[in-house]
Amino acid sequence: MSASAVFILDVKGKPLISRNYKGDVAMSEIEYFMPLLMQREEEGALAPLLSHGRVHFLWIKHSNLYLVATTLKNSNASLVYSFLYKTVEVFSEYFKELEEESIRDNFVIVYELLDELMDFGFPQTTDSKILQEYITQQGNKLDTGKSRVPPTVTNAVSWRSEGLKYKKNEVFIDVIESVNLLVNANGSVLLSEIVGTIKLKVFLSGMPELRLGLNDRVLFELTGRRPALSLPQAKGQFKKQSVANSVEISVPVPSDADSPRFKTSVGSAKYMPEKNVVIWSIKSFPGGKEYLMRAHFGLPSVEKEEVEGRPPIGVKFEIPYFTVSGIQPVLYAPGRQRALVDAQIRSLPAQRES
């Protein structure tokens, strides 16, 4: 179940316009909304949902207006709130500013929009671009006496127009991954996960049916003996053909450390006392290579280490055209030659934090 009725009230709680969608809640129930709201404000217990008997008021405030939906029990509250905010978005795109004056000046358009936005309590067309094709402030004009439904209304998606044509059919696929890895001092992995996204930029004519397939085989695995992460020793455990760029290794140090001195086989090291870390920056780190950094600090006290604990070492890097998970997207359009035409796959940099 969803909204039974929707009301737009002025700042004093007087209804400006309303739409009864289901008829299972008396329209006079809205008279209890403002007293309940004022009572909750006085008690300091204001809530987005107010109740009067079996009737619930789900409301939001925008500018000098209240948008209120009435409903009975077992309603999807998140859906109702989403609808109310979407209604505000649609009205704002129609009238630029949604306020009491714009509702009064566009009463007919508002009522038409409420009819299209929801049907029998369930949200329908909420895309303003589609609505503006057949609900206009100038009114509909018929050329030959025959009405025509806008094509986007019957499309499977509203965000793609008809008649798109490109000289060259191309699809760009970007795979972006972030690796979260937690390793203890003995080299044992305590936590490892890969979080990623696949982004597509499509230049295809018409409305083709596309399918995206992913390999289910993990190609990147750490095998054999792993060096203990007792940095300042770092080793690139990925294929030699790949190069990690913008490597940043963050090594925690005690808060009372001072007089830092560093020596690195590559890159540069910098002490950041405000964060209690040493940042080892390496511009380029080829796979299979191993680098060292030596650090010397003065420690006025040796007791704080046990109290502060040992925070993990952080590692950030980017490897172009390489996915840690081994995901290889394959995009094709059924009925077309091979895998979609000139599909181009670009794997963007992966980021890793240890």
GROMACS .gro file of N, CA, C and O in nm, residues 107-152:
model
  184
  107PHE      N    1  -0.264   2.641  -1.083
  107PHE     CA    2  -0.352   2.544  -1.019
  107PHE      C    3  -0.385   2.428  -1.113
  107PHE      O    4  -0.377   2.311  -1.075
  108VAL      N    5  -0.419   2.457  -1.239
  108VAL     CA    6  -0.460   2.353  -1.334
  108VAL      C    7  -0.342   2.259  -1.364
  108VAL      O    8  -0.358   2.137  -1.366
  109ILE      N    9  -0.224   2.317  -1.388
  109ILE     CA   10  -0.107   2.235  -1.418
  109ILE      C   11  -0.071   2.146  -1.300
  109ILE      O   12  -0.038   2.028  -1.318
  110VAL      N   13  -0.080   2.201  -1.180
  110VAL     CA   14  -0.048   2.122  -1.060
  110VAL      C   15  -0.142   2.004  -1.049
  110VAL      O   16  -0.100   1.891  -1.019
  111TYR      N   17  -0.270   2.026  -1.074
  111TYR     CA   18  -0.366   1.916  -1.062
  111TYR      C   19  -0.341   1.811  -1.169
  111TYR      O   20  -0.351   1.690  -1.142
  112GLU      N   21  -0.306   1.855  -1.290
  112GLU     CA   22  -0.275   1.758  -1.396
  112GLU      C   23  -0.152   1.676  -1.360
  112GLU      O   24  -0.147   1.555  -1.384
  113LEU      N   25  -0.053   1.742  -1.302
  113LEU     CA   26   0.068   1.671  -1.263
  113LEU      C   27   0.040   1.569  -1.153
  113LEU      O   28   0.093   1.457  -1.154
  114LEU      N   29  -0.042   1.608  -1.055
  114LEU     CA   30  -0.076   1.513  -0.949
  114LEU      C   31  -0.148   1.390  -1.005
  114LEU      O   32  -0.132   1.279  -0.954
  115ASP      N   33  -0.226   1.410  -1.110
  115ASP     CA   34  -0.295   1.298  -1.174
  115ASP      C   35  -0.197   1.203  -1.243
  115ASP      O   36  -0.218   1.081  -1.245
  116GLU      N   37  -0.091   1.259  -1.300
  116GLU     CA   38   0.007   1.177  -1.373
  116GLU      C   39   0.113   1.117  -1.281
  116GLU      O   40   0.167   1.010  -1.310
  117LEU      N   41   0.145   1.187  -1.174
  117LEU     CA   42   0.251   1.140  -1.085
  117LEU      C   43   0.212   1.013  -1.009
  117LEU      O   44   0.297   0.929  -0.980
  118MET      N   45   0.083   1.000  -0.978
  118MET     CA   46   0.038   0.885  -0.898
  118MET      C   47  -0.096   0.836  -0.948
  118MET      O   48  -0.179   0.914  -0.994
  119ASP      N   49  -0.115   0.704  -0.939
  119ASP     CA   50  -0.241   0.645  -0.980
  119ASP      C   51  -0.284   0.545  -0.874
  119ASP      O   52  -0.211   0.449  -0.844
  120PHE      N   53  -0.399   0.566  -0.816
  120PHE     CA   54  -0.454   0.480  -0.711
  120PHE      C   55  -0.352   0.457  -0.598
  120PHE      O   56  -0.337   0.348  -0.544
  121GLY      N   57  -0.277   0.563  -0.565
  121GLY     CA   58  -0.186   0.554  -0.451
  121GLY      C   59  -0.047   0.503  -0.483
  121GLY      O   60   0.037   0.492  -0.394
  122PHE      N   61  -0.020   0.473  -0.610
  122PHE     CA   62   0.111   0.421  -0.647
  122PHE      C   63   0.178   0.515  -0.747
  122PHE      O   64   0.114   0.556  -0.845
  123PRO      N   65   0.305   0.548  -0.725
  123PRO     CA   66   0.376   0.639  -0.817
  123PRO      C   67   0.379   0.585  -0.958
  123PRO      O   68   0.396   0.465  -0.980
  124GLN      N   69   0.362   0.676  -1.054
  124GLN     CA   70   0.364   0.637  -1.196
  124GLN      C   71   0.478   0.710  -1.267
  124GLN      O   72   0.594   0.686  -1.241
  125THR      N   73   0.446   0.804  -1.354
  125THR     CA   74   0.548   0.879  -1.427
  125THR      C   75   0.597   0.995  -1.341
  125THR      O   76   0.522   1.088  -1.312
  126THR      N   77   0.723   0.990  -1.301
  126THR     CA   78   0.779   1.096  -1.217
  126THR      C   79   0.898   1.164  -1.283
  126THR      O   80   0.972   1.235  -1.215
  127ASP      N   81   0.916   1.143  -1.410
  127ASP     CA   82   1.024   1.206  -1.485
  127ASP      C   83   0.970   1.334  -1.549
  127ASP      O   84   0.883   1.330  -1.635
  128SER      N   85   1.025   1.448  -1.506
  128SER     CA   86   0.974   1.575  -1.555
  128SER      C   87   0.995   1.593  -1.705
  128SER      O   88   0.916   1.661  -1.772
  129LYS      N   89   1.100   1.533  -1.761
  129LYS     CA   90   1.124   1.546  -1.905
  129LYS      C   91   1.013   1.481  -1.985
  129LYS      O   92   0.974   1.531  -2.091
  130ILE      N   93   0.964   1.368  -1.935
  130ILE     CA   94   0.851   1.303  -2.003
  130ILE      C   95   0.723   1.382  -1.981
  130ILE      O   96   0.646   1.405  -2.075
  131LEU      N   97   0.701   1.427  -1.858
  131LEU     CA   98   0.578   1.500  -1.828
  131LEU      C   99   0.568   1.629  -1.909
  131LEU      O  100   0.459   1.666  -1.954
  132GLN      N  101   0.681   1.695  -1.932
  132GLN     CA  102   0.678   1.821  -2.005
  132GLN      C  103   0.647   1.803  -2.153
  132GLN      O  104   0.619   1.901  -2.222
  133GLU      N  105   0.649   1.678  -2.201
  133GLU     CA  106   0.615   1.655  -2.341
  133GLU      C  107   0.464   1.661  -2.366
  133GLU      O  108   0.420   1.691  -2.476
  134TYR      N  109   0.385   1.631  -2.262
  134TYR     CA  110   0.241   1.633  -2.285
  134TYR      C  111   0.163   1.710  -2.178
  134TYR      O  112   0.041   1.724  -2.189
  135ILE      N  113   0.230   1.761  -2.077
  135ILE     CA  114   0.166   1.854  -1.984
  135ILE      C  115   0.245   1.983  -1.990
  135ILE      O  116   0.356   1.992  -1.937
  136THR      N  117   0.192   2.081  -2.059
  136THR     CA  118   0.262   2.208  -2.078
  136THR      C  119   0.179   2.321  -2.020
  136THR      O  120   0.057   2.312  -2.006
  137GLN      N  121   0.247   2.429  -1.988
  137GLN     CA  122   0.177   2.545  -1.933
  137GLN      C  123   0.101   2.622  -2.040
  137GLN      O  124   0.019   2.707  -2.010
  138GLN      N  125   0.130   2.591  -2.169
  138GLN     CA  126   0.056   2.655  -2.277
  138GLN      C  127  -0.065   2.574  -2.321
  138GLN      O  128  -0.148   2.621  -2.396
  139GLY      N  129  -0.072   2.447  -2.275
  139GLY     CA  130  -0.182   2.360  -2.313
  139GLY      C  131  -0.146   2.277  -2.434
  139GLY      O  132  -0.058   2.312  -2.513
  140ASN      N  133  -0.215   2.167  -2.452
  140ASN     CA  134  -0.189   2.078  -2.565
  140ASN      C  135  -0.258   2.129  -2.692
  140ASN      O  136  -0.371   2.177  -2.688
  141LYS      N  137  -0.187   2.117  -2.803
  141LYS     CA  138  -0.243   2.156  -2.933
  141LYS      C  139  -0.245   2.034  -3.025
  141LYS      O  140  -0.143   1.967  -3.041
  142LEU      N  141  -0.361   2.004  -3.082
  142LEU     CA  142  -0.374   1.889  -3.171
  142LEU      C  143  -0.371   1.936  -3.315
  142LEU      O  144  -0.443   2.029  -3.353
  143ASP      N  145  -0.287   1.872  -3.397
  143ASP     CA  146  -0.272   1.912  -3.537
  143ASP      C  147  -0.385   1.861  -3.624
  143ASP      O  148  -0.444   1.934  -3.703
  144THR      N  149  -0.418   1.733  -3.611
  144THR     CA  150  -0.517   1.672  -3.701
  144THR      C  151  -0.636   1.616  -3.626
  144THR      O  152  -0.712   1.536  -3.681
  145GLY      N  153  -0.647   1.652  -3.501
  145GLY     CA  154  -0.758   1.600  -3.424
  145GLY      C  155  -0.730   1.467  -3.360
  145GLY      O  156  -0.814   1.412  -3.290
  146LYS      N  157  -0.611   1.411  -3.385
  146LYS     CA  158  -0.574   1.283  -3.327
  146LYS      C  159  -0.463   1.305  -3.224
  146LYS      O  160  -0.363   1.369  -3.253
  147SER      N  161  -0.486   1.256  -3.105
  147SER     CA  162  -0.385   1.272  -3.000
  147SER      C  163  -0.274   1.171  -3.022
  147SER      O  164  -0.296   1.061  -3.072
  148ARG      N  165  -0.155   1.211  -2.982
  148ARG     CA  166  -0.038   1.125  -2.997
  148ARG      C  167   0.034   1.114  -2.864
  148ARG      O  168   0.069   1.214  -2.803
  149VAL      N  169   0.054   0.993  -2.819
  149VAL     CA  170   0.126   0.972  -2.694
  149VAL      C  171   0.274   0.990  -2.718
  149VAL      O  172   0.329   0.933  -2.813
  150PRO      N  173   0.345   1.071  -2.637
  150PRO     CA  174   0.490   1.089  -2.656
  150PRO      C  175   0.563   0.956  -2.653
  150PRO      O  176   0.532   0.869  -2.569
  151PRO      N  177   0.658   0.933  -2.743
  151PRO     CA  178   0.728   0.804  -2.751
  151PRO      C  179   0.796   0.765  -2.620
  151PRO      O  180   0.800   0.649  -2.586
  152THR      N  181   0.847   0.866  -2.546
  152THR     CA  182   0.921   0.833  -2.425
  152THR      C  183   0.834   0.772  -2.317
  152THR      O  184   0.884   0.706  -2.226
   0.00000   0.00000   0.00000
